Every structure is written in structure tokens, then in C-alpha cells.
């Protein structure tokens, strides 16, 4: 949670907003993993994930390859 929240902060979100989006990101990922396990439909699950993460495309740093640093 800390790592993904830090990443959202790097993309310009407030700390509170970053935590909310971090939780939603993880919950969505977990849900899609469960969907994949039950349906074995990789194409549709992948399409759903790509659609979900596309909402973050226009945020600053969204395409940076450097991982987020964990706050100390």
C-alpha cells in the first residue's frame, strides 16, 4: 500500500487522495486476479485492467519507469 500510494503522490495527488487511489488500485487488481482464476479469460481480464489504469495516463509521471520510493 505504501509503495503504490507513494507512486500516486509522485503523480500529483494529495497524500489522502493517493491512499484512496492506492486502495482502489489494489482492490481492483485483487478482484481481477480472482476473476482470472475463476474464468480463465485472460483477454477480457487484461482488457479490464488496461481500461482501469488508463484513467491515470494523463497524470504527471504516469509513464515514468522509475519505481516509487517508499517514504521514510
Short mmCIF file of N, CA and C in Angstrom, two decimals:
data_model
loop_
_atom_site.label_atom_id
_atom_site.label_comp_id
_atom_site.label_asym_id
_atom_site.label_seq_id
_atom_site.Cartn_x
_atom_site.Cartn_y
_atom_site.Cartn_z
N UNK A 1 0.82 -1.18 0.00
CA UNK A 1 0.00 0.00 0.00
C UNK A 1 0.87 1.26 0.00
N UNK A 2 1.93 1.24 0.79
CA UNK A 2 2.80 2.40 0.89
C UNK A 2 3.44 2.73 -0.46
N UNK A 3 3.89 1.71 -1.16
CA UNK A 3 4.58 1.92 -2.43
C UNK A 3 3.65 2.51 -3.48
N UNK A 4 2.46 1.93 -3.62
CA UNK A 4 1.54 2.44 -4.65
C UNK A 4 1.03 3.82 -4.27
N UNK A 5 0.79 4.06 -2.98
CA UNK A 5 0.35 5.40 -2.56
C UNK A 5 1.43 6.44 -2.85
N UNK A 6 2.69 6.08 -2.61
CA UNK A 6 3.79 7.00 -2.90
C UNK A 6 3.84 7.30 -4.39
N UNK A 7 3.57 6.30 -5.20
CA UNK A 7 3.57 6.50 -6.65
C UNK A 7 2.48 7.49 -7.06
N UNK A 8 1.29 7.35 -6.47
CA UNK A 8 0.21 8.28 -6.79
C UNK A 8 0.56 9.69 -6.31
N UNK A 9 1.25 9.81 -5.19
CA UNK A 9 1.69 11.13 -4.74
C UNK A 9 2.66 11.73 -5.75
N UNK A 10 3.56 10.90 -6.29
CA UNK A 10 4.50 11.39 -7.30
C UNK A 10 3.77 11.87 -8.55
N UNK A 11 2.58 11.35 -8.77
CA UNK A 11 1.79 11.76 -9.93
C UNK A 11 0.90 12.96 -9.61
N UNK A 12 1.14 13.60 -8.45
CA UNK A 12 0.49 14.85 -8.14
C UNK A 12 -0.71 14.79 -7.21
N UNK A 13 -1.03 13.62 -6.68
CA UNK A 13 -2.17 13.51 -5.77
C UNK A 13 -1.79 13.93 -4.36
N UNK A 14 -2.76 14.37 -3.62
CA UNK A 14 -2.54 14.67 -2.21
C UNK A 14 -2.31 13.35 -1.48
N UNK A 15 -1.68 13.37 -0.30
CA UNK A 15 -1.49 12.12 0.44
C UNK A 15 -2.79 11.36 0.70
N UNK A 16 -3.85 12.07 1.07
CA UNK A 16 -5.14 11.40 1.30
C UNK A 16 -5.69 10.80 0.01
N UNK A 17 -5.64 11.57 -1.06
CA UNK A 17 -6.12 11.07 -2.35
C UNK A 17 -5.29 9.89 -2.84
N UNK A 18 -3.99 9.95 -2.61
CA UNK A 18 -3.10 8.86 -3.03
C UNK A 18 -3.42 7.57 -2.28
N UNK A 19 -3.75 7.68 -1.00
CA UNK A 19 -4.12 6.48 -0.22
C UNK A 19 -5.42 5.88 -0.73
N UNK A 20 -6.38 6.73 -1.05
CA UNK A 20 -7.66 6.24 -1.57
C UNK A 20 -7.45 5.54 -2.91
N UNK A 21 -6.71 6.18 -3.80
CA UNK A 21 -6.47 5.57 -5.11
C UNK A 21 -5.60 4.32 -4.98
N UNK A 22 -4.68 4.32 -4.04
CA UNK A 22 -3.86 3.13 -3.81
C UNK A 22 -4.71 1.94 -3.38
N UNK A 23 -5.63 2.19 -2.47
CA UNK A 23 -6.52 1.11 -2.01
C UNK A 23 -7.41 0.62 -3.15
N UNK A 24 -7.93 1.54 -3.94
CA UNK A 24 -8.77 1.16 -5.08
C UNK A 24 -7.97 0.37 -6.11
N UNK A 25 -6.74 0.79 -6.35
CA UNK A 25 -5.85 0.10 -7.29
C UNK A 25 -5.63 -1.35 -6.85
N UNK A 26 -5.30 -1.53 -5.59
CA UNK A 26 -5.04 -2.88 -5.07
C UNK A 26 -6.32 -3.71 -5.08
N UNK A 27 -7.44 -3.12 -4.68
CA UNK A 27 -8.71 -3.86 -4.68
C UNK A 27 -9.11 -4.28 -6.09
N UNK A 28 -8.91 -3.40 -7.05
CA UNK A 28 -9.23 -3.72 -8.44
C UNK A 28 -8.33 -4.85 -8.94
N UNK A 29 -7.05 -4.76 -8.64
CA UNK A 29 -6.12 -5.80 -9.05
C UNK A 29 -6.49 -7.15 -8.43
N UNK A 30 -6.81 -7.16 -7.15
CA UNK A 30 -7.22 -8.40 -6.48
C UNK A 30 -8.49 -8.97 -7.10
N UNK A 31 -9.44 -8.11 -7.36
CA UNK A 31 -10.69 -8.56 -7.96
C UNK A 31 -10.48 -9.15 -9.35
N UNK A 32 -9.64 -8.52 -10.13
CA UNK A 32 -9.37 -9.04 -11.47
C UNK A 32 -8.56 -10.33 -11.43
N UNK A 33 -7.70 -10.47 -10.43
CA UNK A 33 -6.97 -11.74 -10.28
C UNK A 33 -7.96 -12.86 -9.94
N UNK A 34 -8.91 -12.59 -9.07
CA UNK A 34 -9.93 -13.58 -8.74
C UNK A 34 -10.78 -13.90 -9.97
N UNK A 35 -11.13 -12.88 -10.73
CA UNK A 35 -11.88 -13.09 -11.96
C UNK A 35 -11.11 -13.99 -12.93
N UNK A 36 -9.82 -13.73 -13.07
CA UNK A 36 -8.99 -14.55 -13.95
C UNK A 36 -8.93 -16.00 -13.47
N UNK A 37 -8.79 -16.18 -12.17
CA UNK A 37 -8.74 -17.55 -11.62
C UNK A 37 -10.04 -18.30 -11.86
N UNK A 38 -11.17 -17.61 -11.79
CA UNK A 38 -12.45 -18.30 -11.93
C UNK A 38 -12.89 -18.45 -13.38
N UNK A 39 -12.53 -17.50 -14.23
CA UNK A 39 -13.00 -17.56 -15.62
C UNK A 39 -11.94 -18.07 -16.60
N UNK A 40 -10.67 -17.90 -16.23
CA UNK A 40 -9.54 -18.22 -17.12
C UNK A 40 -9.58 -17.42 -18.42
N UNK A 41 -10.23 -16.29 -18.37
CA UNK A 41 -10.38 -15.43 -19.55
C UNK A 41 -9.34 -14.31 -19.48
N UNK A 42 -8.14 -14.63 -19.92
CA UNK A 42 -7.03 -13.68 -19.85
C UNK A 42 -7.28 -12.43 -20.69
N UNK A 43 -7.83 -12.59 -21.87
CA UNK A 43 -8.03 -11.45 -22.76
C UNK A 43 -8.97 -10.42 -22.14
N UNK A 44 -10.09 -10.86 -21.61
CA UNK A 44 -11.06 -9.93 -21.04
C UNK A 44 -10.55 -9.33 -19.74
N UNK A 45 -9.87 -10.13 -18.93
CA UNK A 45 -9.32 -9.63 -17.68
C UNK A 45 -8.25 -8.57 -17.96
N UNK A 46 -7.40 -8.84 -18.92
CA UNK A 46 -6.37 -7.88 -19.31
C UNK A 46 -6.99 -6.60 -19.84
N UNK A 47 -8.03 -6.73 -20.65
CA UNK A 47 -8.71 -5.54 -21.19
C UNK A 47 -9.31 -4.71 -20.06
N UNK A 48 -9.88 -5.37 -19.07
CA UNK A 48 -10.47 -4.65 -17.94
C UNK A 48 -9.39 -3.90 -17.16
N UNK A 49 -8.24 -4.55 -16.94
CA UNK A 49 -7.14 -3.90 -16.22
C UNK A 49 -6.63 -2.70 -17.00
N UNK A 50 -6.44 -2.87 -18.29
CA UNK A 50 -5.94 -1.76 -19.11
C UNK A 50 -6.92 -0.60 -19.11
N UNK A 51 -8.20 -0.91 -19.13
CA UNK A 51 -9.21 0.15 -19.07
C UNK A 51 -9.12 0.88 -17.73
N UNK A 52 -8.98 0.12 -16.65
CA UNK A 52 -8.89 0.74 -15.32
C UNK A 52 -7.68 1.66 -15.22
N UNK A 53 -6.50 1.18 -15.60
CA UNK A 53 -5.30 2.00 -15.42
C UNK A 53 -5.22 3.16 -16.41
N UNK A 54 -6.02 3.13 -17.47
CA UNK A 54 -5.99 4.22 -18.44
C UNK A 54 -6.44 5.55 -17.82
N UNK A 55 -7.19 5.48 -16.70
CA UNK A 55 -7.63 6.72 -16.07
C UNK A 55 -6.47 7.54 -15.50
N UNK A 56 -5.32 6.90 -15.35
CA UNK A 56 -4.16 7.58 -14.77
C UNK A 56 -3.16 8.05 -15.82
N UNK A 57 -3.44 7.80 -17.09
CA UNK A 57 -2.48 8.10 -18.17
C UNK A 57 -2.04 9.55 -18.24
N UNK A 58 -2.92 10.46 -17.95
CA UNK A 58 -2.60 11.88 -18.12
C UNK A 58 -1.99 12.54 -16.89
N UNK A 59 -1.81 11.78 -15.82
CA UNK A 59 -1.20 12.35 -14.63
C UNK A 59 0.31 12.50 -14.83
N UNK A 60 0.92 13.54 -14.25
CA UNK A 60 2.37 13.72 -14.37
C UNK A 60 3.11 12.50 -13.84
N UNK A 61 4.07 12.02 -14.59
CA UNK A 61 4.89 10.90 -14.15
C UNK A 61 4.24 9.54 -14.34
N UNK A 62 3.09 9.49 -14.96
CA UNK A 62 2.39 8.21 -15.12
C UNK A 62 3.18 7.22 -15.97
N UNK A 63 4.01 7.70 -16.83
CA UNK A 63 4.75 6.81 -17.72
C UNK A 63 6.22 6.69 -17.36
N UNK A 64 6.60 7.22 -16.19
CA UNK A 64 7.98 7.07 -15.72
C UNK A 64 8.25 5.61 -15.41
N UNK A 65 9.43 5.17 -15.74
CA UNK A 65 9.78 3.76 -15.49
C UNK A 65 10.40 3.56 -14.11
N UNK A 66 10.76 4.64 -13.45
CA UNK A 66 11.36 4.52 -12.12
C UNK A 66 10.31 4.16 -11.10
N UNK A 67 10.58 3.19 -10.23
CA UNK A 67 9.60 2.85 -9.19
C UNK A 67 9.50 3.95 -8.15
N UNK A 68 8.38 3.99 -7.49
CA UNK A 68 8.19 4.97 -6.42
C UNK A 68 9.08 4.63 -5.25
N UNK A 69 9.55 5.64 -4.58
CA UNK A 69 10.34 5.40 -3.38
C UNK A 69 9.41 5.37 -2.18
N UNK A 70 9.74 4.55 -1.22
CA UNK A 70 8.93 4.45 -0.02
C UNK A 70 9.30 5.58 0.91
N UNK A 71 8.29 6.36 1.38
CA UNK A 71 8.61 7.45 2.30
C UNK A 71 9.23 6.92 3.58
N UNK A 72 10.17 7.68 4.14
CA UNK A 72 10.80 7.22 5.38
C UNK A 72 10.03 7.62 6.61
#
